[in-house]
Short mmCIF file of C-alpha atoms and ligand atoms in Angstrom, two decimals:
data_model
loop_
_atom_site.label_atom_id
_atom_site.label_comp_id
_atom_site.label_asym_id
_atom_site.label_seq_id
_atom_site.Cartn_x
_atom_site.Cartn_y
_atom_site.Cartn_z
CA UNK A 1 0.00 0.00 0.00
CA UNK A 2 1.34 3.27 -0.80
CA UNK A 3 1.28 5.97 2.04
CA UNK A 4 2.45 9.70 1.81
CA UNK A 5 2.78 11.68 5.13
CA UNK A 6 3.14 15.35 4.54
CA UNK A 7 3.45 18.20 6.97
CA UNK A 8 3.38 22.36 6.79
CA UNK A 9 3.85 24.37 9.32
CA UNK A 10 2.03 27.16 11.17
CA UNK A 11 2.98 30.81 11.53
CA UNK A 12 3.46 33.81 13.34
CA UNK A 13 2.96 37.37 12.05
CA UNK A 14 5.55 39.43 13.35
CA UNK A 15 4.57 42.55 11.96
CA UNK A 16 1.78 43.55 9.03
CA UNK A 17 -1.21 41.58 9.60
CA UNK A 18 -4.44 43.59 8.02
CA UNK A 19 -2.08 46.00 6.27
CA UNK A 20 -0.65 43.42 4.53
CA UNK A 21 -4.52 42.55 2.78
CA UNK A 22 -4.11 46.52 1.53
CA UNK A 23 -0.41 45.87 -0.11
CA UNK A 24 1.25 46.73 2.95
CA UNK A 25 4.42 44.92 3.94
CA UNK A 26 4.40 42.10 6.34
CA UNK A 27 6.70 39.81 8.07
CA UNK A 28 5.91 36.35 8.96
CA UNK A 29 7.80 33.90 10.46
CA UNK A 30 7.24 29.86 9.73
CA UNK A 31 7.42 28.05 13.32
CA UNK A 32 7.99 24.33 14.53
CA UNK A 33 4.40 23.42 15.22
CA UNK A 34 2.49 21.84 11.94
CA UNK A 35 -0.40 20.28 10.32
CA UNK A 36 0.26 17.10 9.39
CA UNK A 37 -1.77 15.19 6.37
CA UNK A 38 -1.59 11.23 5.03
CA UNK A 39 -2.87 9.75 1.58
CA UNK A 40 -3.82 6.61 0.93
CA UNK A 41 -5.66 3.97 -1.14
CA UNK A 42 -8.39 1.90 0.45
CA UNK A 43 -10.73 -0.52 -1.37
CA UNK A 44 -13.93 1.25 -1.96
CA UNK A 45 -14.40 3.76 -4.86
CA UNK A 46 -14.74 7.06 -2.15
CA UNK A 47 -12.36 9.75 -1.01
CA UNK A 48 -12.92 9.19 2.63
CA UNK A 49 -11.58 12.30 4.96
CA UNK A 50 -10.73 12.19 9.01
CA UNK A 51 -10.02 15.11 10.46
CA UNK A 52 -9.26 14.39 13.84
CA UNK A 53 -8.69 17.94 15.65
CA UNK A 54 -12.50 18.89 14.57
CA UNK A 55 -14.20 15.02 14.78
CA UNK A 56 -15.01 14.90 11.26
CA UNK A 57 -15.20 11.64 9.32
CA UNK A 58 -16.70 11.95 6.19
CA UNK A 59 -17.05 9.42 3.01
CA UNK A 60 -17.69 10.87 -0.33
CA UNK A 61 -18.06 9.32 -3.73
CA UNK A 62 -15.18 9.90 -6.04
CA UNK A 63 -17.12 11.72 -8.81
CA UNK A 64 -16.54 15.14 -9.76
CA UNK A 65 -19.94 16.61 -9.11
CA UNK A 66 -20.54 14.75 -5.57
CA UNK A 67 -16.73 16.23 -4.69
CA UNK A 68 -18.03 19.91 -5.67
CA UNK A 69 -21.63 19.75 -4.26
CA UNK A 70 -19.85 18.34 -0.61
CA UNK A 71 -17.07 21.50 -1.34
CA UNK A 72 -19.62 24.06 -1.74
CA UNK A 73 -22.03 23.16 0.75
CA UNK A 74 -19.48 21.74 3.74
CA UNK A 75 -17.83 24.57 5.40
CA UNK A 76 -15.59 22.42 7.32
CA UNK A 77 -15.16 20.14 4.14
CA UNK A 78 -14.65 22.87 2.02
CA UNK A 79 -11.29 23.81 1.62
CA UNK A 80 -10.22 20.76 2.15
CA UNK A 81 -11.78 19.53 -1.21
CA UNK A 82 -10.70 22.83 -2.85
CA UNK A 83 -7.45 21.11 -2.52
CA UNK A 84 -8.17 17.72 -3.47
CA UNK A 85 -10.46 18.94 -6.60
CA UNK A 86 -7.67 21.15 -7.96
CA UNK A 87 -5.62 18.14 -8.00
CA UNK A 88 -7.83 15.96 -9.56
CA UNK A 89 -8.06 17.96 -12.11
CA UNK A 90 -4.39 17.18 -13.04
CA UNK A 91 -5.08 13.26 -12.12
CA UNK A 92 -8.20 11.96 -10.99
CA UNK A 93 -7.50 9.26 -8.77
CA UNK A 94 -8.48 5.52 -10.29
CA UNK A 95 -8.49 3.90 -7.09
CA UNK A 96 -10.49 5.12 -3.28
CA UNK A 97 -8.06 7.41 -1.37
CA UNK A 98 -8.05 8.19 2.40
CA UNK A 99 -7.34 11.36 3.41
CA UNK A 100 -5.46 11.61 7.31
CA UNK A 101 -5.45 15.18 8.92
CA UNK A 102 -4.03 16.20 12.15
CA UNK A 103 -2.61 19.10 13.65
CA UNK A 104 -0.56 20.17 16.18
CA UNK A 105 -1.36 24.04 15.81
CA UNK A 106 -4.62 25.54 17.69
CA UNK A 107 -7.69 26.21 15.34
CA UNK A 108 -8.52 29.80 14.43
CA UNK A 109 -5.80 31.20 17.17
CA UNK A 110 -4.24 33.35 14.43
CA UNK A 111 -1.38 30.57 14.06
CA UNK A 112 -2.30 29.44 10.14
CA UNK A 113 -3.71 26.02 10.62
CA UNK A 114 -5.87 26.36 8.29
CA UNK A 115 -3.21 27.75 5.56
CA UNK A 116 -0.81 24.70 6.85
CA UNK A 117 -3.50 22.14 6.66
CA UNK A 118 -4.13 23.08 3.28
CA UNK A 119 -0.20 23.14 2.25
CA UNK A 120 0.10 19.86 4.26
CA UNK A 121 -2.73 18.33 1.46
CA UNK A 122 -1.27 19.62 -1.24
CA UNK A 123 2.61 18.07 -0.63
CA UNK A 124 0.83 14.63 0.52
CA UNK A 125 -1.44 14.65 -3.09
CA UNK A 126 1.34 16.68 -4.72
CA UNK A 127 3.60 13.32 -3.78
CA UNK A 128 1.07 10.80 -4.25
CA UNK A 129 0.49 11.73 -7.65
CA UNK A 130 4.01 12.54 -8.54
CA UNK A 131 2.80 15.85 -10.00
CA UNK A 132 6.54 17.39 -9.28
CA UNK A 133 4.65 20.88 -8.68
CA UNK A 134 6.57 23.38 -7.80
CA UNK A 135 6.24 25.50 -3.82
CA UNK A 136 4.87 28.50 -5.83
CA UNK A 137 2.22 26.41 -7.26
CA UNK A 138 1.34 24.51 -4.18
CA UNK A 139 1.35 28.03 -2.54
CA UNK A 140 -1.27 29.47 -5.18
CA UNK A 141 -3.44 26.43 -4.62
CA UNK A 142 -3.69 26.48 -0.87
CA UNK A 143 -4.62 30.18 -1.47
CA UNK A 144 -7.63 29.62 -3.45
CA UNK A 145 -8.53 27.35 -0.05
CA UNK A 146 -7.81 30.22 2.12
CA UNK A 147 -10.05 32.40 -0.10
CA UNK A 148 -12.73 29.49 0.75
CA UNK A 149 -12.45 30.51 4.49
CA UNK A 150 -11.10 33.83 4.71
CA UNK A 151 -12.66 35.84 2.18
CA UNK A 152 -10.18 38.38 0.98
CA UNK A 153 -6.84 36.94 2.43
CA UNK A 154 -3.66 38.60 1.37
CA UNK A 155 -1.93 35.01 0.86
CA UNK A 156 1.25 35.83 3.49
CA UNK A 157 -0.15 32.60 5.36
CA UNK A 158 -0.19 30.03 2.40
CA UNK A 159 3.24 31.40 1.48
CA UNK A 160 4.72 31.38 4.69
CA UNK A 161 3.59 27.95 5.49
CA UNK A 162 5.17 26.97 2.05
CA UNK A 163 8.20 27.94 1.78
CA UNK A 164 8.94 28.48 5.88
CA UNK A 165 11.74 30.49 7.14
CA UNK A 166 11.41 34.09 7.81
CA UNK A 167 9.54 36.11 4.72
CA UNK A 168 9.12 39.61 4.16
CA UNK A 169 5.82 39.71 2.18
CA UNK A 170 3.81 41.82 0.05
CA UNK A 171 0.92 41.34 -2.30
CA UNK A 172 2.83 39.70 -5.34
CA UNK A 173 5.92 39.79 -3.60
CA UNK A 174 7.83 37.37 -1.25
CA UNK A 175 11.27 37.68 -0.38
CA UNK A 176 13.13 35.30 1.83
CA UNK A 177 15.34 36.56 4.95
CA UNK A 178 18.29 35.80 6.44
CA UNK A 179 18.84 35.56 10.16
CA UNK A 180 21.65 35.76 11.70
CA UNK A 181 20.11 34.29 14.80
CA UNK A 182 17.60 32.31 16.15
CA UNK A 183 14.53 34.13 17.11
CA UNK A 184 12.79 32.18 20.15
CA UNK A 185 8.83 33.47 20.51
CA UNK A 186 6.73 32.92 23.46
CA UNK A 187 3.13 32.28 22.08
CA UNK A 188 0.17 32.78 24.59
CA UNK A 189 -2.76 31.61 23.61
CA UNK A 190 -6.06 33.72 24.87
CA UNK A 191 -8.51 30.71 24.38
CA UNK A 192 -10.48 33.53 23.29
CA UNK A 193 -12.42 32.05 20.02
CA UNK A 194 -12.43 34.26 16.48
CA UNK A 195 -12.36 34.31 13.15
CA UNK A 196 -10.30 35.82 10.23
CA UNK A 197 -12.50 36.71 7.93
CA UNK A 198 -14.90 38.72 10.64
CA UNK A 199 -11.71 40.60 11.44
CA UNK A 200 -10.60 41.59 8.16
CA UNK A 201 -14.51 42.08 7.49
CA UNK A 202 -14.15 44.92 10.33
CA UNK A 203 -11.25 46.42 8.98
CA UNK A 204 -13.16 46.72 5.61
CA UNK A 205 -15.67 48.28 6.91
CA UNK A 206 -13.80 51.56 9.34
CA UNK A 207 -11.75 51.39 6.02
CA UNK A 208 -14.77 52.21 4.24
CA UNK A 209 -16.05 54.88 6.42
CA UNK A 210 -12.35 56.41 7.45
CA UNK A 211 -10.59 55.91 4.12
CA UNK A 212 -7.67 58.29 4.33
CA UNK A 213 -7.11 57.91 7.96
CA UNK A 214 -6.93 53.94 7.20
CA UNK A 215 -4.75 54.39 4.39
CA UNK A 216 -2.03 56.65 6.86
CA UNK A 217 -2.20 53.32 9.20
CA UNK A 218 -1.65 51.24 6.55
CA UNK A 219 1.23 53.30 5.27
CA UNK A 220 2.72 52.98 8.87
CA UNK A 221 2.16 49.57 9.27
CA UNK A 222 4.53 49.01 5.51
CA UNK A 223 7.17 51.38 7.28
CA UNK A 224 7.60 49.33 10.27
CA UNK A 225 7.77 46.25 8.03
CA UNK A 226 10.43 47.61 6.24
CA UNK A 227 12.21 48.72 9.78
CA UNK A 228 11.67 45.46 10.97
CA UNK A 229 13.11 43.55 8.09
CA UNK A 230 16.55 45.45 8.48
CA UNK A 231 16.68 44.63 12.08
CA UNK A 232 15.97 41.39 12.16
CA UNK A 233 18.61 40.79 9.59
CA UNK A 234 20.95 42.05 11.81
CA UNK A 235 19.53 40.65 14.70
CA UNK A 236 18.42 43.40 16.51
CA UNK A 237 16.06 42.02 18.76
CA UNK A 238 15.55 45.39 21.43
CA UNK A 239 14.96 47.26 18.74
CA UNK A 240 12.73 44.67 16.70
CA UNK A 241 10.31 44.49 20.11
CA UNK A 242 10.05 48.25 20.46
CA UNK A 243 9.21 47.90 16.61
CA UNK A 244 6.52 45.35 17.59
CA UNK A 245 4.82 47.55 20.47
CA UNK A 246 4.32 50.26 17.91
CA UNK A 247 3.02 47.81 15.47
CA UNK A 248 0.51 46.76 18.64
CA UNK A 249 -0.47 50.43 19.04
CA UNK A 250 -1.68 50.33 15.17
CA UNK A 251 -3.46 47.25 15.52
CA UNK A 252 -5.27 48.87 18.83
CA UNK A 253 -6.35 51.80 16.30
CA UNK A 254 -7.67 49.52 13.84
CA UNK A 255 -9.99 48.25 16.37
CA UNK A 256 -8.88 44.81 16.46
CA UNK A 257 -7.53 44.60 20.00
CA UNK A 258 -10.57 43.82 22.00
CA UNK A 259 -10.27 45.38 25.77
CA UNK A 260 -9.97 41.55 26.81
CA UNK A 261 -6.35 41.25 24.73
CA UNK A 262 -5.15 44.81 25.83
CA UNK A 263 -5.48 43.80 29.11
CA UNK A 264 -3.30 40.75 28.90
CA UNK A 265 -0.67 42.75 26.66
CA UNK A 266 -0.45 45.68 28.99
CA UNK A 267 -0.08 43.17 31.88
CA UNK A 268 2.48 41.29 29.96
CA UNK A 269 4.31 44.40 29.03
CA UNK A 270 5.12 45.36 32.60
CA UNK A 271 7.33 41.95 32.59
CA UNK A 272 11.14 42.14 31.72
CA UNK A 273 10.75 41.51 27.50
CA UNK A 274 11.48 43.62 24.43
CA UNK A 275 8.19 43.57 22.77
CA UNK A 276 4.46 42.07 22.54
CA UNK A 277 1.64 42.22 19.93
CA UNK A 278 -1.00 40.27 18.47
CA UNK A 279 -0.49 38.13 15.79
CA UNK A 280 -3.03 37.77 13.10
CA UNK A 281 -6.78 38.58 12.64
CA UNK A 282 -7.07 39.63 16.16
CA UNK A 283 -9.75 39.74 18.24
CA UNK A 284 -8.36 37.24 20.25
CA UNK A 285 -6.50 34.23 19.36
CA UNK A 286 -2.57 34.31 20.19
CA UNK A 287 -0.23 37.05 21.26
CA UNK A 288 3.17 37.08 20.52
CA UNK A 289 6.40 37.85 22.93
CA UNK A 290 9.43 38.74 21.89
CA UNK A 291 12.46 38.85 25.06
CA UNK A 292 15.83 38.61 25.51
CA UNK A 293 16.70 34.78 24.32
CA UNK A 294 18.20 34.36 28.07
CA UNK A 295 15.53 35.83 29.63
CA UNK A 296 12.70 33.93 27.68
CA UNK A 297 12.40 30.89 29.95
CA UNK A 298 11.88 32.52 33.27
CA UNK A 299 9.55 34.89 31.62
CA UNK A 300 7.45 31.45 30.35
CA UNK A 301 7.68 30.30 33.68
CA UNK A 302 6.49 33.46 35.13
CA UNK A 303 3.12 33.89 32.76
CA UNK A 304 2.77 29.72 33.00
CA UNK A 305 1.15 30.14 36.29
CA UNK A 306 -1.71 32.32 34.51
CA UNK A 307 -1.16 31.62 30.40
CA UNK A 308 -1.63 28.64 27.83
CA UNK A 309 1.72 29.69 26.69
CA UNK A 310 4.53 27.90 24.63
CA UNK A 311 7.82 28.91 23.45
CA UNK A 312 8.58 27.98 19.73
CA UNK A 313 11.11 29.02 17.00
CA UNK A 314 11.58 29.63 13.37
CA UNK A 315 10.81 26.49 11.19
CA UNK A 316 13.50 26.74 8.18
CA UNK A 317 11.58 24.35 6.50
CA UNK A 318 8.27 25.00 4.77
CA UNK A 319 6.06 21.94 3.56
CA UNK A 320 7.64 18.54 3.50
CA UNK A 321 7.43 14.78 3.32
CA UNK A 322 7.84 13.41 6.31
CA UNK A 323 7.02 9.25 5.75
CA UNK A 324 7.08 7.15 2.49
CA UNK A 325 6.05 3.71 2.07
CA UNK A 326 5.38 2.21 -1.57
C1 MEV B 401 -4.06 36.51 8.83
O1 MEV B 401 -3.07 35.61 9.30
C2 MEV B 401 -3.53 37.88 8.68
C3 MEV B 401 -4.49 38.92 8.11
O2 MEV B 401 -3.65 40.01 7.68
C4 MEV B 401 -5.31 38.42 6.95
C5 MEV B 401 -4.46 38.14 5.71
O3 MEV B 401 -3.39 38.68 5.54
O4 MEV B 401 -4.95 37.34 4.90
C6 MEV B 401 -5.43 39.46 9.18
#
């Protein structure tokens, strides 16, 4: 039996998020916790899907319009067959296929899991199939996923989670970085529940009403993406969290720090660390930390008594295969 394991990992935003969906600049960093998926054949003429971090177990026949009808009507199916259909329509699959998912990465926290679930997919089929497609291709297929969920995403997750690393990012635009260090984050996790799209849906809207006042945010947020991009080239980590507290004070302007988050951020701030933001949508979800790398395990320590919090670093490595048997 042939089996492809695939993984992609998650992300954090380290400076950019909503600006970025207006051609702003953006940062993003891949990080060591992933979404894992595994193909397979089985016996029966379906594609059956498990998705174990939402309980979903579903059995579909393997015919074009049954896939489409499921993609359009499923939410939680949805861009999950977004991926599979765009490969079938390279190969459609002659025999049943199984379709594993797990993930290590919190749902809708602002981390990407559902950008590195869809990347994860796409490298499992991509293998399966021996398609040989290229990361910007994979990229531009998980992104017509994310549009599935999102709405109007600005693609920086389904590229980060590609080709990991560190990326500076703007619409059209992705340019690798180099660090000269590692970069150790804390993550703390609110618990609090959100989505993307109802964030970026907010932003639309004060956009809307407060055009030009948006737009001077916006042209803000692309400086300190540039900033940040020469610092953390040259490792400047002080700097790069002072960076990241203005970047917060943007995001609190934009509306999409809800009193609940400032509260933990300005709490957080009064600890002994260089900088602390949210990272993606908002609205609850994760918060990033940045601190002095010898500092960072007492501060975990210290916010462990109250926090979900873990500490993580940069994944080099964007999707890959991680298990092969023919
Ligand atoms: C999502 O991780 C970040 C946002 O900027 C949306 C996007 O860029 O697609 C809020």
């Amino acid at each position: 039996m042939k089996k492809i394991t695939a993984s992609a990992p998650g992300k954090v935003i380290l400076f950019g998020e909503h600006a970025v969906v207006y051609g702003a600049g953006a940062i993003a960093l891949a990080i060591n916790i992933r979404s894992f998926a595994a193909v397979h054949t089985i016996p029966e003429d379906h594609l059956l899907i498990r998705a174990q971090n939402i309980n979903l177990s579903q059995k579909i026949p393997l015919k074009w319009e049954s896939l489409e009808q499921q993609m359009n009507q499923s939410k939680a199916l949805g861009p999950i067959l977004k991926c599979c259909l765009q490969i079938f329509e390279k190969k459609m699959p002659t025999t049943g296929l199984m379709l594993d998912l797990w993930s290590d990465l919190p749902i809708g926290a602002g981390l990407g899991s559902s950008a590195a679930t869809s990347v994860a997919i796409l490298g499992a089929l991509n293998a399966f199939f021996d398609l040989n497609l290229s990361h910007e291709i994979i990229s531009s297929l998980a992104f017509q996923a994310e549009r599935l969920v999102h709405g109007t995403p600005s693609g920086i997750d389904n590229t980060v989670s590609t080709h990991g690393g560190a990326i500076f990012f703007k619409k059209g635009l992705m340019k690798p970085l180099k660090l000269r260090s590692e970069i150790p984050i804390l993550i703390l996790n609110t618990n609090i529940e959100r989505t993307t799209g109802f964030w970026v849906e907010q932003v639309r809207k004060s956009y809307r009403e407060h055009s030009q006042v948006f737009a001077n945010l916006f042209q803000s947020v692309d400086k300190i993406s540039q900033k940040g991009r020469y610092l953390l080239e040259r490792g400047n980590l002080r700097e790069l969290g002072a960076l990241m507290n203005t970047n917060q004070g943007i995001l609190e302007a934009m509306g999409v720090s809800t009193p609940e988050l400032s509260d933990i951020i300005t709490g957080v701030r009064r600890l002994d660390i260089y900088g602390v933001k949210i990272t993606g949508a908002g609205g609850g979800g994760c918060i990033i930390i940045l601190c002095d790398p010898r500092k960072i395990s007492d501060t975990e320590r210290q916010l462990k008594q109250i926090y979900d919090i873990q500490q993580t670093t940069l994944s080099r490595k964007g999707v890959k295969i991680e298990k092969t048997i023919s």
